[in-house]
XYZ file of C-alpha atoms in Angstrom:
694
model
C 19.346 -2.685 22.509
C 21.755 -0.994 24.960
C 24.457 1.531 24.008
C 27.701 0.834 25.822
C 30.830 2.944 25.467
C 30.640 3.128 21.801
C 33.715 3.580 19.700
C 34.015 6.938 17.983
C 35.823 5.505 14.928
C 35.583 7.765 11.901
C 33.371 6.938 8.876
C 33.931 8.209 5.414
C 32.696 11.796 4.967
C 29.369 11.864 2.949
C 29.798 12.951 -0.647
C 26.310 14.394 -0.372
C 26.991 17.590 -2.231
C 23.842 17.873 -4.270
C 21.039 16.094 -6.218
C 21.827 13.367 -8.660
C 19.913 11.886 -11.476
C 19.696 8.116 -12.286
C 21.419 7.028 -15.414
C 18.389 4.852 -16.316
C 15.712 7.531 -16.120
C 15.313 11.239 -15.867
C 13.872 10.764 -12.322
C 15.189 13.233 -9.905
C 16.994 11.660 -6.889
C 17.222 14.418 -4.281
C 20.203 14.530 -1.893
C 19.781 13.809 1.789
C 20.556 17.471 2.637
C 17.834 18.544 0.291
C 15.301 16.235 1.781
C 16.146 17.333 5.347
C 15.990 21.065 4.268
C 12.245 20.627 3.400
C 11.409 19.324 6.891
C 10.514 21.605 9.791
C 13.146 22.173 12.523
C 12.794 20.939 16.074
C 13.105 23.752 18.554
C 15.336 23.193 21.604
C 14.348 24.850 25.036
C 17.821 25.109 26.439
C 18.786 28.498 27.666
C 21.765 30.622 26.409
C 25.146 29.490 27.980
C 25.865 32.785 29.695
C 26.205 31.916 33.398
C 29.451 31.834 35.376
C 30.112 29.057 37.917
C 33.261 28.599 39.928
C 35.351 25.607 38.681
C 35.375 23.968 41.979
C 31.647 24.200 42.211
C 31.438 22.629 38.937
C 33.570 19.745 40.026
C 31.416 19.366 43.139
C 28.374 19.205 41.040
C 29.909 16.553 38.828
C 30.819 14.555 42.019
C 27.409 14.740 43.370
C 25.958 13.573 40.085
C 28.365 10.705 39.865
C 27.389 9.793 43.538
C 23.719 9.492 42.635
C 24.258 7.447 39.375
C 27.063 5.254 40.497
C 26.150 4.702 44.085
C 22.804 3.140 42.952
C 24.798 0.362 41.346
C 26.887 -0.051 44.501
C 23.767 -0.091 46.561
C 22.401 -2.873 44.409
C 25.617 -4.958 44.855
C 25.436 -4.274 48.699
C 21.761 -5.385 48.918
C 22.696 -8.459 46.997
C 25.268 -9.477 49.628
C 23.231 -8.812 52.802
C 23.174 -11.498 55.513
C 21.138 -11.849 58.624
C 23.713 -9.859 60.765
C 23.752 -6.948 58.415
C 19.989 -6.661 58.723
C 20.526 -5.453 62.231
C 22.524 -2.402 61.146
C 21.336 0.953 62.327
C 18.264 2.444 60.732
C 20.079 5.610 59.992
C 22.787 3.969 57.887
C 20.112 1.877 56.030
C 18.172 5.051 55.290
C 21.282 6.778 53.965
C 22.137 3.799 51.828
C 18.643 3.871 50.473
C 18.743 7.409 49.559
C 22.097 7.011 47.767
C 20.699 4.115 45.723
C 17.251 5.131 44.874
C 16.191 5.120 41.162
C 13.223 7.461 40.969
C 12.207 10.679 39.487
C 12.429 12.670 42.881
C 16.179 11.482 43.112
C 17.017 12.576 39.719
C 15.595 16.178 40.007
C 19.031 17.262 41.303
C 20.695 15.493 38.423
C 18.614 17.385 35.936
C 19.188 20.720 37.900
C 22.977 19.852 37.710
C 22.975 19.276 33.976
C 21.181 22.582 33.346
C 23.711 24.490 35.437
C 26.661 22.771 33.652
C 25.086 23.651 30.411
C 24.429 27.213 31.428
C 28.095 27.909 32.341
C 29.352 25.947 29.201
C 31.237 23.678 31.735
C 34.043 21.412 30.592
C 32.637 18.824 32.835
C 29.287 18.380 30.947
C 30.676 15.847 28.593
C 31.922 13.767 31.568
C 28.362 14.115 33.231
C 26.701 13.021 30.087
C 28.988 10.078 29.762
C 28.175 9.041 33.459
C 24.501 9.260 32.819
C 24.969 7.403 29.358
C 26.734 4.607 31.092
C 24.082 4.437 33.874
C 21.303 4.407 31.183
C 22.295 0.982 30.145
C 20.668 -0.231 33.407
C 16.929 -0.801 32.584
C 15.822 0.376 35.984
C 17.034 4.005 35.092
C 14.901 4.420 31.981
C 11.492 5.367 33.501
C 13.033 7.777 36.057
C 15.135 9.525 33.442
C 11.795 10.263 31.551
C 9.880 11.230 34.463
C 12.586 13.498 36.053
C 13.203 15.494 32.697
C 16.713 14.122 32.280
C 15.746 12.602 28.977
C 14.324 15.958 27.780
C 17.483 17.739 28.632
C 19.383 15.372 26.318
C 16.660 15.607 23.603
C 17.041 19.375 23.748
C 20.870 19.032 23.314
C 20.487 16.947 20.151
C 17.959 19.520 18.794
C 20.134 22.425 18.888
C 20.996 24.153 15.613
C 24.290 25.627 17.038
C 27.378 23.719 17.067
C 27.661 21.283 20.001
C 30.618 19.204 21.029
C 30.621 15.810 19.245
C 31.269 13.864 22.322
C 28.383 15.583 24.101
C 26.102 14.670 21.211
C 27.402 11.163 21.193
C 26.572 10.510 24.899
C 23.279 12.413 24.552
C 22.164 10.015 21.892
C 23.327 7.103 23.940
C 21.001 8.354 26.834
C 18.107 8.709 24.406
C 18.631 5.451 22.822
C 19.004 3.425 26.107
C 16.167 5.316 27.794
C 13.879 4.434 24.925
C 14.665 0.774 24.803
C 11.375 -1.159 25.593
C 10.019 1.895 27.346
C 6.930 3.309 25.622
C 6.498 6.261 28.080
C 9.833 7.666 27.078
C 9.231 6.914 23.333
C 6.117 9.046 23.779
C 8.198 11.939 24.960
C 10.417 11.698 21.925
C 7.499 11.398 19.513
C 5.454 14.182 21.070
C 8.300 16.629 20.433
C 9.046 15.207 16.937
C 12.557 14.600 18.219
C 13.077 11.808 15.682
C 13.661 14.400 13.086
C 16.474 15.850 15.269
C 18.094 12.538 15.591
C 17.687 11.598 11.860
C 19.646 14.711 10.991
C 22.677 13.087 12.513
C 22.584 10.403 9.838
C 24.626 12.934 7.802
C 27.316 13.229 10.454
C 30.064 10.685 9.845
C 31.020 10.891 13.580
C 27.490 10.098 14.899
C 25.651 8.049 12.197
C 26.711 4.857 13.785
C 24.859 5.770 16.987
C 21.958 7.761 15.492
C 20.644 4.912 13.463
C 20.442 2.428 16.390
C 18.820 5.212 18.464
C 16.040 5.508 15.945
C 15.751 1.765 15.770
C 15.337 1.610 19.665
C 12.676 4.291 19.534
C 10.839 2.543 16.812
C 10.871 -1.092 17.792
C 7.355 -2.203 18.642
C 6.058 1.347 18.959
C 3.788 2.271 16.080
C 3.619 6.079 16.742
C 7.316 6.143 16.338
C 7.082 4.266 13.082
C 4.660 6.880 11.666
C 6.810 9.758 12.637
C 9.999 8.251 11.369
C 8.285 7.483 8.058
C 6.829 10.919 7.846
C 10.347 12.365 8.401
C 11.415 10.383 5.196
C 13.840 8.190 7.117
C 13.413 5.387 4.586
C 14.397 7.519 1.622
C 17.419 8.917 3.660
C 18.553 5.512 4.572
C 18.235 4.146 1.019
C 20.272 7.045 -0.304
C 23.025 6.748 2.243
C 23.090 3.035 1.535
C 23.275 3.543 -2.219
C 25.886 6.265 -1.894
C 28.055 3.788 0.131
C 28.053 5.643 3.360
C 27.272 2.718 5.625
C 28.301 -0.205 3.470
C 31.102 -1.300 5.735
C 29.081 -1.653 8.875
C 26.910 -4.733 9.036
C 25.194 -3.849 12.155
C 24.068 -0.391 10.801
C 22.931 -2.111 7.511
C 20.771 -4.441 9.585
C 19.116 -1.614 11.526
C 18.808 0.515 8.352
C 16.903 -2.285 6.405
C 14.653 -2.950 9.166
C 13.775 0.813 9.513
C 13.233 0.966 5.702
C 10.739 -1.946 5.995
C 9.068 -0.390 9.009
C 8.622 2.894 7.281
C 7.115 1.171 4.199
C 4.221 0.049 6.382
C 3.146 3.652 7.022
C 0.845 5.087 4.318
C 1.736 8.727 5.089
C 5.435 7.993 4.829
C 4.959 6.431 1.414
C 2.823 9.251 0.116
C 5.417 11.863 1.159
C 8.402 9.826 -0.143
C 10.310 11.387 -3.222
C 9.487 9.890 -6.516
C 13.004 8.253 -6.703
C 12.386 6.046 -3.695
C 11.295 3.069 -5.758
C 14.332 3.438 -8.068
C 16.669 3.237 -5.052
C 14.704 0.220 -3.799
C 15.132 -1.490 -7.093
C 18.737 -0.693 -7.607
C 19.724 -1.914 -4.190
C 17.541 -5.094 -4.378
C 19.530 -6.234 -7.394
C 22.882 -5.898 -5.640
C 24.902 -9.093 -6.046
C 26.345 -8.731 -2.485
C 22.923 -8.508 -0.815
C 21.957 -11.204 1.791
C 18.472 -12.607 1.997
C 17.329 -10.669 4.966
C 18.117 -7.317 3.427
C 16.659 -8.396 0.089
C 13.516 -9.309 1.979
C 13.183 -5.880 3.489
C 13.707 -4.103 0.156
C 11.313 -6.251 -1.766
C 8.621 -5.938 0.948
C 9.152 -2.106 0.852
C 9.096 -1.962 -2.871
C 5.871 -3.932 -3.052
C 4.269 -1.624 -0.457
C 5.200 1.452 -2.520
C 3.856 0.012 -5.766
C 0.535 -0.637 -4.026
C -0.014 3.140 -4.306
C -1.294 4.497 -7.583
C 1.156 7.339 -7.357
C 4.151 5.049 -7.550
C 2.530 2.813 -10.059
C 2.303 5.678 -12.383
C 5.787 6.841 -11.580
C 7.090 3.356 -12.292
C 5.391 3.154 -15.717
C 5.968 6.716 -16.908
C 9.540 6.653 -16.029
C 10.429 3.300 -17.652
C 11.095 1.487 -14.404
C 8.950 -1.609 -14.883
C 12.047 -3.369 -16.343
C 13.615 -2.728 -13.002
C 10.940 -4.530 -11.168
C 11.430 -7.422 -13.534
C 15.060 -7.379 -12.695
C 14.266 -7.767 -9.013
C 12.068 -10.703 -9.791
C 14.809 -12.305 -11.812
C 17.418 -11.603 -9.140
C 15.281 -13.466 -6.571
C 16.321 -16.684 -8.232
C 19.900 -15.998 -7.475
C 19.564 -15.032 -3.830
C 21.464 -17.412 -1.666
C 19.654 -18.970 1.163
C 20.616 -21.739 3.591
C 18.983 -24.860 2.243
C 18.115 -26.380 5.699
C 16.240 -23.188 6.719
C 12.782 -24.111 5.282
C 11.359 -20.890 6.637
C 13.628 -18.818 4.401
C 12.584 -20.925 1.337
C 8.887 -20.287 2.241
C 9.732 -16.487 2.706
C 11.513 -16.200 -0.643
C 8.453 -17.735 -2.349
C 6.252 -15.075 -0.593
C 8.641 -12.319 -1.774
C 8.200 -13.581 -5.341
C 4.409 -13.418 -4.989
C 4.686 -9.939 -3.565
C 6.790 -8.861 -6.564
C 4.347 -10.513 -9.049
C 1.443 -8.795 -7.305
C 3.158 -5.542 -7.654
C 3.741 -6.124 -11.390
C 0.109 -7.063 -11.740
C -0.903 -3.721 -10.255
C 1.508 -1.812 -12.307
C 0.501 -3.533 -15.654
C -3.189 -2.784 -14.759
C -2.413 0.829 -14.852
C -4.172 2.649 -17.757
C -0.818 4.099 -18.744
C 0.953 0.739 -19.130
C -0.031 -0.010 -22.805
C 0.943 3.560 -23.730
C 4.559 3.220 -22.478
C 5.000 -0.488 -23.111
C 3.267 -1.424 -26.426
C 3.350 -4.958 -27.884
C 6.570 -4.175 -29.849
C 8.498 -2.965 -26.685
C 11.492 -4.898 -25.483
C 9.706 -5.522 -22.144
C 6.786 -7.187 -24.009
C 9.246 -9.380 -25.914
C 10.881 -10.431 -22.658
C 7.498 -11.335 -21.076
C 6.630 -13.396 -24.250
C 9.807 -15.413 -23.706
C 8.829 -15.960 -20.027
C 5.491 -17.691 -20.960
C 7.350 -21.038 -21.327
C 10.144 -20.160 -18.807
C 11.361 -22.891 -16.421
C 10.482 -20.732 -13.321
C 6.879 -20.718 -12.326
C 6.852 -17.113 -11.112
C 8.324 -15.867 -14.426
C 5.550 -17.698 -16.281
C 2.888 -16.276 -14.050
C 4.307 -12.793 -14.246
C 4.278 -13.022 -18.126
C 0.633 -14.217 -18.370
C -0.632 -11.591 -15.842
C 1.257 -8.692 -17.480
C 0.502 -9.532 -21.067
C -2.968 -10.498 -20.059
C -3.378 -6.898 -18.674
C -2.010 -5.615 -21.996
C -4.637 -7.607 -23.918
C -7.443 -5.235 -23.251
C -8.606 -4.541 -26.791
C -9.631 -6.632 -29.874
C -6.785 -5.169 -31.877
C -4.085 -6.058 -29.386
C -5.543 -9.565 -28.794
C -5.701 -10.206 -32.478
C -2.012 -9.247 -32.953
C -1.013 -11.446 -30.018
C -2.795 -14.417 -31.680
C -2.258 -13.732 -35.336
C 1.167 -12.324 -35.435
C 2.931 -13.279 -32.120
C 1.057 -16.571 -31.759
C 1.251 -16.394 -28.045
C -1.774 -18.748 -27.866
C 0.262 -21.701 -29.107
C 2.728 -21.271 -26.241
C -0.075 -20.956 -23.688
C -1.782 -24.040 -24.949
C 1.436 -25.998 -24.803
C 1.692 -24.912 -21.049
C -1.835 -26.395 -20.551
C -0.767 -29.620 -22.124
C 2.385 -29.889 -19.884
C 3.046 -30.499 -16.215
C 2.708 -26.906 -14.928
C 1.615 -26.302 -11.532
C -1.905 -24.929 -10.550
C -0.824 -21.325 -10.265
C 0.813 -21.288 -13.692
C -2.312 -23.015 -15.275
C -4.533 -20.569 -13.696
C -2.614 -17.551 -14.987
C -2.378 -19.142 -18.408
C -6.053 -19.769 -18.501
C -6.773 -16.252 -17.467
C -4.629 -14.888 -20.302
C -6.310 -17.249 -22.850
C -9.673 -16.091 -21.698
C -8.771 -12.522 -22.559
C -7.440 -13.537 -25.859
C -10.668 -15.412 -26.696
C -12.861 -12.353 -26.207
C -11.796 -11.041 -29.713
C -14.182 -12.567 -32.080
C -11.848 -13.924 -34.789
C -9.532 -15.343 -32.163
C -11.983 -17.989 -31.107
C -11.665 -19.901 -34.386
C -7.883 -19.753 -34.342
C -7.820 -21.018 -30.701
C -10.100 -23.759 -31.677
C -7.884 -24.798 -34.661
C -4.863 -24.744 -32.235
C -6.477 -27.387 -29.979
C -7.636 -25.222 -27.206
C -10.676 -27.615 -26.421
C -8.648 -30.884 -25.862
C -6.108 -28.839 -23.875
C -8.577 -27.467 -21.369
C -10.532 -30.699 -21.238
C -7.890 -32.352 -19.162
C -8.161 -29.476 -16.624
C -11.835 -30.163 -15.963
C -10.636 -33.076 -13.805
C -7.954 -30.842 -11.996
C -9.572 -31.210 -8.566
C -6.711 -29.853 -6.473
C -7.157 -26.353 -7.661
C -10.872 -25.437 -8.142
C -9.893 -22.000 -9.705
C -8.211 -24.028 -12.517
C -11.366 -26.036 -13.100
C -13.507 -22.967 -13.202
C -11.117 -21.054 -15.640
C -11.060 -24.094 -17.903
C -14.782 -24.357 -17.875
C -15.102 -20.648 -18.564
C -12.851 -20.782 -21.540
C -15.001 -23.502 -22.990
C -17.925 -21.241 -22.892
C -15.902 -18.293 -24.180
C -14.629 -20.036 -27.329
C -17.888 -21.548 -28.577
C -19.802 -18.283 -28.388
C -21.283 -17.896 -31.919
C -18.847 -20.470 -33.235
C -20.300 -23.503 -34.998
C -16.867 -24.870 -35.552
C -15.849 -24.803 -31.929
C -19.249 -26.239 -30.882
C -18.644 -28.968 -33.341
C -15.177 -29.579 -31.665
C -16.754 -29.658 -28.109
C -19.214 -32.285 -29.386
C -16.591 -34.275 -31.083
C -15.888 -37.805 -30.022
C -13.057 -38.403 -27.595
C -11.863 -41.279 -29.859
C -12.234 -41.794 -33.596
C -12.119 -45.630 -33.053
C -15.739 -46.728 -33.817
C -15.338 -49.642 -31.498
C -14.058 -47.571 -28.573
C -16.548 -46.724 -25.819
C -14.931 -43.275 -25.906
C -16.367 -42.800 -29.444
C -19.727 -42.315 -27.804
C -18.385 -39.677 -25.474
C -17.457 -36.088 -26.296
C -15.550 -33.229 -24.717
C -18.943 -31.881 -23.552
C -19.354 -35.351 -21.780
C -16.209 -34.488 -19.692
C -17.659 -31.096 -18.871
C -20.985 -32.668 -17.707
C -18.902 -35.149 -15.536
C -17.331 -32.123 -13.787
C -20.871 -30.743 -13.275
C -21.865 -33.928 -11.517
C -18.790 -34.003 -9.233
C -18.354 -30.355 -8.292
C -19.992 -28.499 -5.338
C -18.962 -25.188 -6.744
C -22.002 -22.999 -7.724
C -19.820 -20.846 -10.108
C -18.544 -23.932 -11.910
C -21.973 -25.466 -12.276
C -23.288 -22.165 -13.541
C -20.532 -21.802 -16.029
C -21.168 -25.297 -17.415
C -24.847 -24.424 -17.639
C -24.033 -21.163 -19.529
C -21.904 -23.275 -21.950
C -24.852 -25.587 -22.774
C -27.177 -22.503 -23.016
C -24.705 -20.870 -25.523
C -24.753 -24.065 -27.679
C -28.581 -23.949 -27.735
C -28.527 -20.275 -28.501
C -26.292 -20.620 -31.534
C -27.473 -23.929 -32.943
C -31.183 -24.088 -32.273
C -32.240 -21.154 -34.576
C -30.128 -22.527 -37.360
C -31.570 -26.108 -36.867
C -35.145 -24.646 -37.135
C -34.200 -22.927 -40.402
C -33.074 -26.210 -41.840
C -29.266 -25.982 -41.445
C -28.160 -29.687 -41.702
C -24.937 -29.204 -39.686
C -26.908 -27.541 -36.863
C -29.510 -30.309 -36.865
C -26.871 -32.941 -36.636
C -25.106 -31.014 -33.759
C -28.460 -30.773 -31.853
C -29.023 -34.524 -32.280
C -25.591 -35.251 -30.882
C -26.182 -32.713 -28.068
C -29.367 -34.631 -26.885
C -28.578 -38.191 -27.797
C -25.079 -38.395 -26.534
C -25.489 -36.384 -23.317
C -27.829 -37.728 -20.660
C -28.571 -34.957 -18.122
C -27.527 -32.026 -20.467
C -30.402 -30.018 -19.187
C -29.344 -30.350 -15.557
C -26.664 -27.482 -15.729
C -29.414 -25.245 -17.155
C -31.486 -26.123 -14.215
C -28.567 -25.119 -11.911
C -28.580 -21.661 -13.693
C -32.242 -21.285 -12.765
C -32.088 -22.434 -9.197
C -29.067 -20.379 -8.240
C -29.940 -17.039 -6.545
C -26.709 -15.008 -6.891
C -27.109 -13.709 -10.437
C -30.692 -12.842 -11.727
C -29.405 -12.351 -15.283
C -28.048 -15.924 -15.284
C -31.361 -17.232 -14.146
C -33.104 -15.436 -17.049
C -30.506 -16.921 -19.483
C -31.425 -20.388 -18.037
C -35.147 -19.947 -18.698
C -34.304 -18.771 -22.291
C -32.122 -21.902 -22.853
C -34.848 -24.306 -21.598
C -37.351 -22.686 -23.752
C -35.108 -23.305 -26.724
C -34.600 -26.879 -25.739
C -38.333 -27.331 -25.484
C -38.899 -26.396 -29.096
C -37.068 -29.573 -30.196
C -38.649 -32.994 -29.603
C -35.261 -34.475 -28.218
C -34.619 -31.361 -26.275
C -38.065 -31.509 -24.844
C -37.361 -34.876 -23.325
C -34.083 -33.268 -21.798
C -36.316 -30.500 -20.303
C -38.667 -33.004 -18.743
C -35.664 -34.627 -17.223
C -34.595 -31.405 -15.727
C -38.189 -30.663 -14.344
C -38.225 -34.228 -12.786
C -34.746 -34.103 -11.194
C -34.566 -30.484 -9.875
C -36.617 -27.817 -8.242
C -37.102 -25.964 -11.524
C -40.773 -27.129 -11.731
C -41.632 -25.141 -8.573
C -39.760 -22.149 -9.818
C -41.687 -22.415 -13.003
C -45.081 -22.219 -11.278
C -43.843 -19.318 -9.118
C -42.565 -17.406 -12.238
C -45.630 -17.814 -14.116
C -47.807 -17.204 -11.051
C -46.228 -13.688 -10.731
C -48.321 -12.637 -13.725
C -51.385 -12.569 -11.588
C -49.861 -10.309 -8.949
C -51.153 -6.704 -8.471
C -48.748 -4.643 -10.627
C -49.223 -1.732 -8.281
C -47.533 -3.822 -5.562
C -43.995 -2.338 -5.115
C -41.489 -5.108 -5.237
C -37.640 -4.810 -4.994
C -37.081 -6.512 -8.273
C -36.197 -5.579 -11.761
C -39.594 -5.489 -13.506
C -38.230 -5.939 -16.974
C -36.190 -8.972 -15.852
C -39.241 -10.430 -14.256
C -41.299 -9.889 -17.440
C -38.476 -11.496 -19.497
C -38.530 -14.510 -17.142
C -42.320 -14.935 -17.459
C -42.161 -14.624 -21.202
C -39.412 -17.294 -21.524
C -41.108 -19.596 -19.051
C -44.460 -19.315 -20.962
C -42.593 -20.215 -24.246
C -41.020 -23.053 -22.362
C -44.423 -24.391 -21.219
C -45.858 -24.068 -24.811
C -42.883 -26.022 -26.175
C -43.434 -28.801 -23.678
C -47.091 -29.129 -24.382
C -46.286 -29.233 -28.091
C -43.283 -31.642 -28.115
C -43.426 -33.732 -24.952
C -44.923 -36.794 -26.687
C -45.967 -38.372 -23.431
C -42.864 -37.784 -21.633
C -44.444 -35.537 -18.930
C -45.253 -37.357 -15.683
C -48.904 -37.767 -14.745
C -50.341 -34.617 -13.606
C -47.710 -32.379 -15.159
C -49.564 -31.760 -18.365
C -52.773 -30.627 -16.622
C -50.819 -28.271 -14.377
C -48.904 -26.785 -17.410
C -52.140 -26.337 -19.280
C -53.667 -24.456 -16.387
C -50.616 -22.193 -16.373
C -51.046 -21.449 -20.004
C -54.701 -20.535 -19.568
C -53.962 -18.150 -16.745
C -51.026 -16.465 -18.551
C -52.085 -16.661 -22.315
C -53.912 -13.194 -22.175
C -51.111 -11.476 -20.367
C -47.954 -12.830 -21.850
C -46.263 -12.619 -25.240
C -44.019 -15.193 -26.883
C -40.351 -14.568 -26.905
C -38.669 -13.539 -30.301
C -35.687 -15.581 -31.155
C -32.703 -13.695 -32.473
């Protein structure tokens, strides 16, 4: 931007008398003067003003300076009007014209010398000289020469002086600096190298100069990252926030625009954030909920707040000072921000801002101090509970994530389920028409609640399995499918009741085809359709969990367990294939071992043995079985990059699997398989021990 003849209209004098403390917290909010007093001074190299120069000589110097600056513009106009006849003008005249109109560092050397002389004699004409140069600096062609000749440095030294300087001189000096730095990185480098941004920022406190000082910093910073960093390190963000909060620039829309942009730029700099006063986030919150705020300014504040809350320092400040409610207020306020409906980009941008706020709240609630300052009986937790079934998606997501982060112990999870009955509201969300993001967050919360042992039974009684079963077909959001499958595994762990619910018929009508299908059937259908290894593996682990819980009880004569095993194998063709996927996947060795154990359990049952044979026939498990048992003949001194105990466990379970097949297969094995399995048993019998079932 270019600084023209800027009005010197007065602004209200700052009421920046001292530090203040927020009414909401005991957090200290330092004054701007206090902040500036902590920063190092910028030293000016201008000499003392002790020389004496005749007034006429001063006038002549001013005239020469004016000639150089203003004649350049005249020369431009003359050159633009040249015709063929004028090209025959004398060489001497053309040369003189060129010298008068030249814009280069050499020409400006005399200008810099004139400025220094006028300064040294404390000339009354210095302000006029500064104004002439400031007006000329609006022409982009002057920018580089001003920097190269030292003219820019002269005015930087003027604004860096601690002693009192005429306000008009400061005004025009700032204009020269601002215009010279517009889109000119070489001049910006000069400013940054001397840390002159700090000198300029100090004029934010001057009611006569703030209206030009802020745009000057804006010009220096635009698209020039070194200036961003320095401006942020000099705490410009906090200073601007405090001035806006105190009402010092509220009536100037242009200054507000520049200020909010600078605040957002500063928030992108890690050093600036780390050095910001603790109260910065409080100012951001309080300004963000201002009813008069427009969308652009709200966007800058929210983006900045989210950046601050990415840092552990400010997360802890936010929690320990009771400011999490303030962030919730910002999220709520986002739903009342007015945007122009036709501007679809603004609609998308607002949605992104809400995501940023929610991400910040997720980080804050993940703090180890969160539960200490915001227990379950706190007003904030009550607010979040009410948001679980709110009309706005982002409020629901916020509630699920934050309460889910609070659910980190069995005790808290049990209170949430037994006393607060949050699970009922979450299950109602799963049954409704919520969008994928809400479903995903609700499922994540439920999974946390299901970890506490006693909660699994309560979740089962509340209908968790029918509720999640419809989401196994939610193809538009694979994360929802995975979470829904994961909860199925979680709730059946060591729970005969929930296993029974998973194996229950989809219809109680004996004549309906759905009577022969179960909820597990739906899960197995997902296994057949999905290409996701994590989903396939999670379904396999669910089947493995059923076997782990039910098989030992069935072997001991438990009638219910025996009935459930029969349903497992009779009603679910391909039930062993997810176990095969656990074994053939290569990402998680522990899961592979879990798969071998589950197949071994299946093989101890005659119906289960048929399922295992089906798995061997349809997957690559048979080859892995030979490889796994073949490892027993390897030289044990051979150093291999594997977990030996894991390898041994896999061989043990594979050996039990083969023994079970040979005992219970009843002719189901394809031709040649039995001989191969018997050979494996002979080779390994002397080296392997049978697994002991818990």
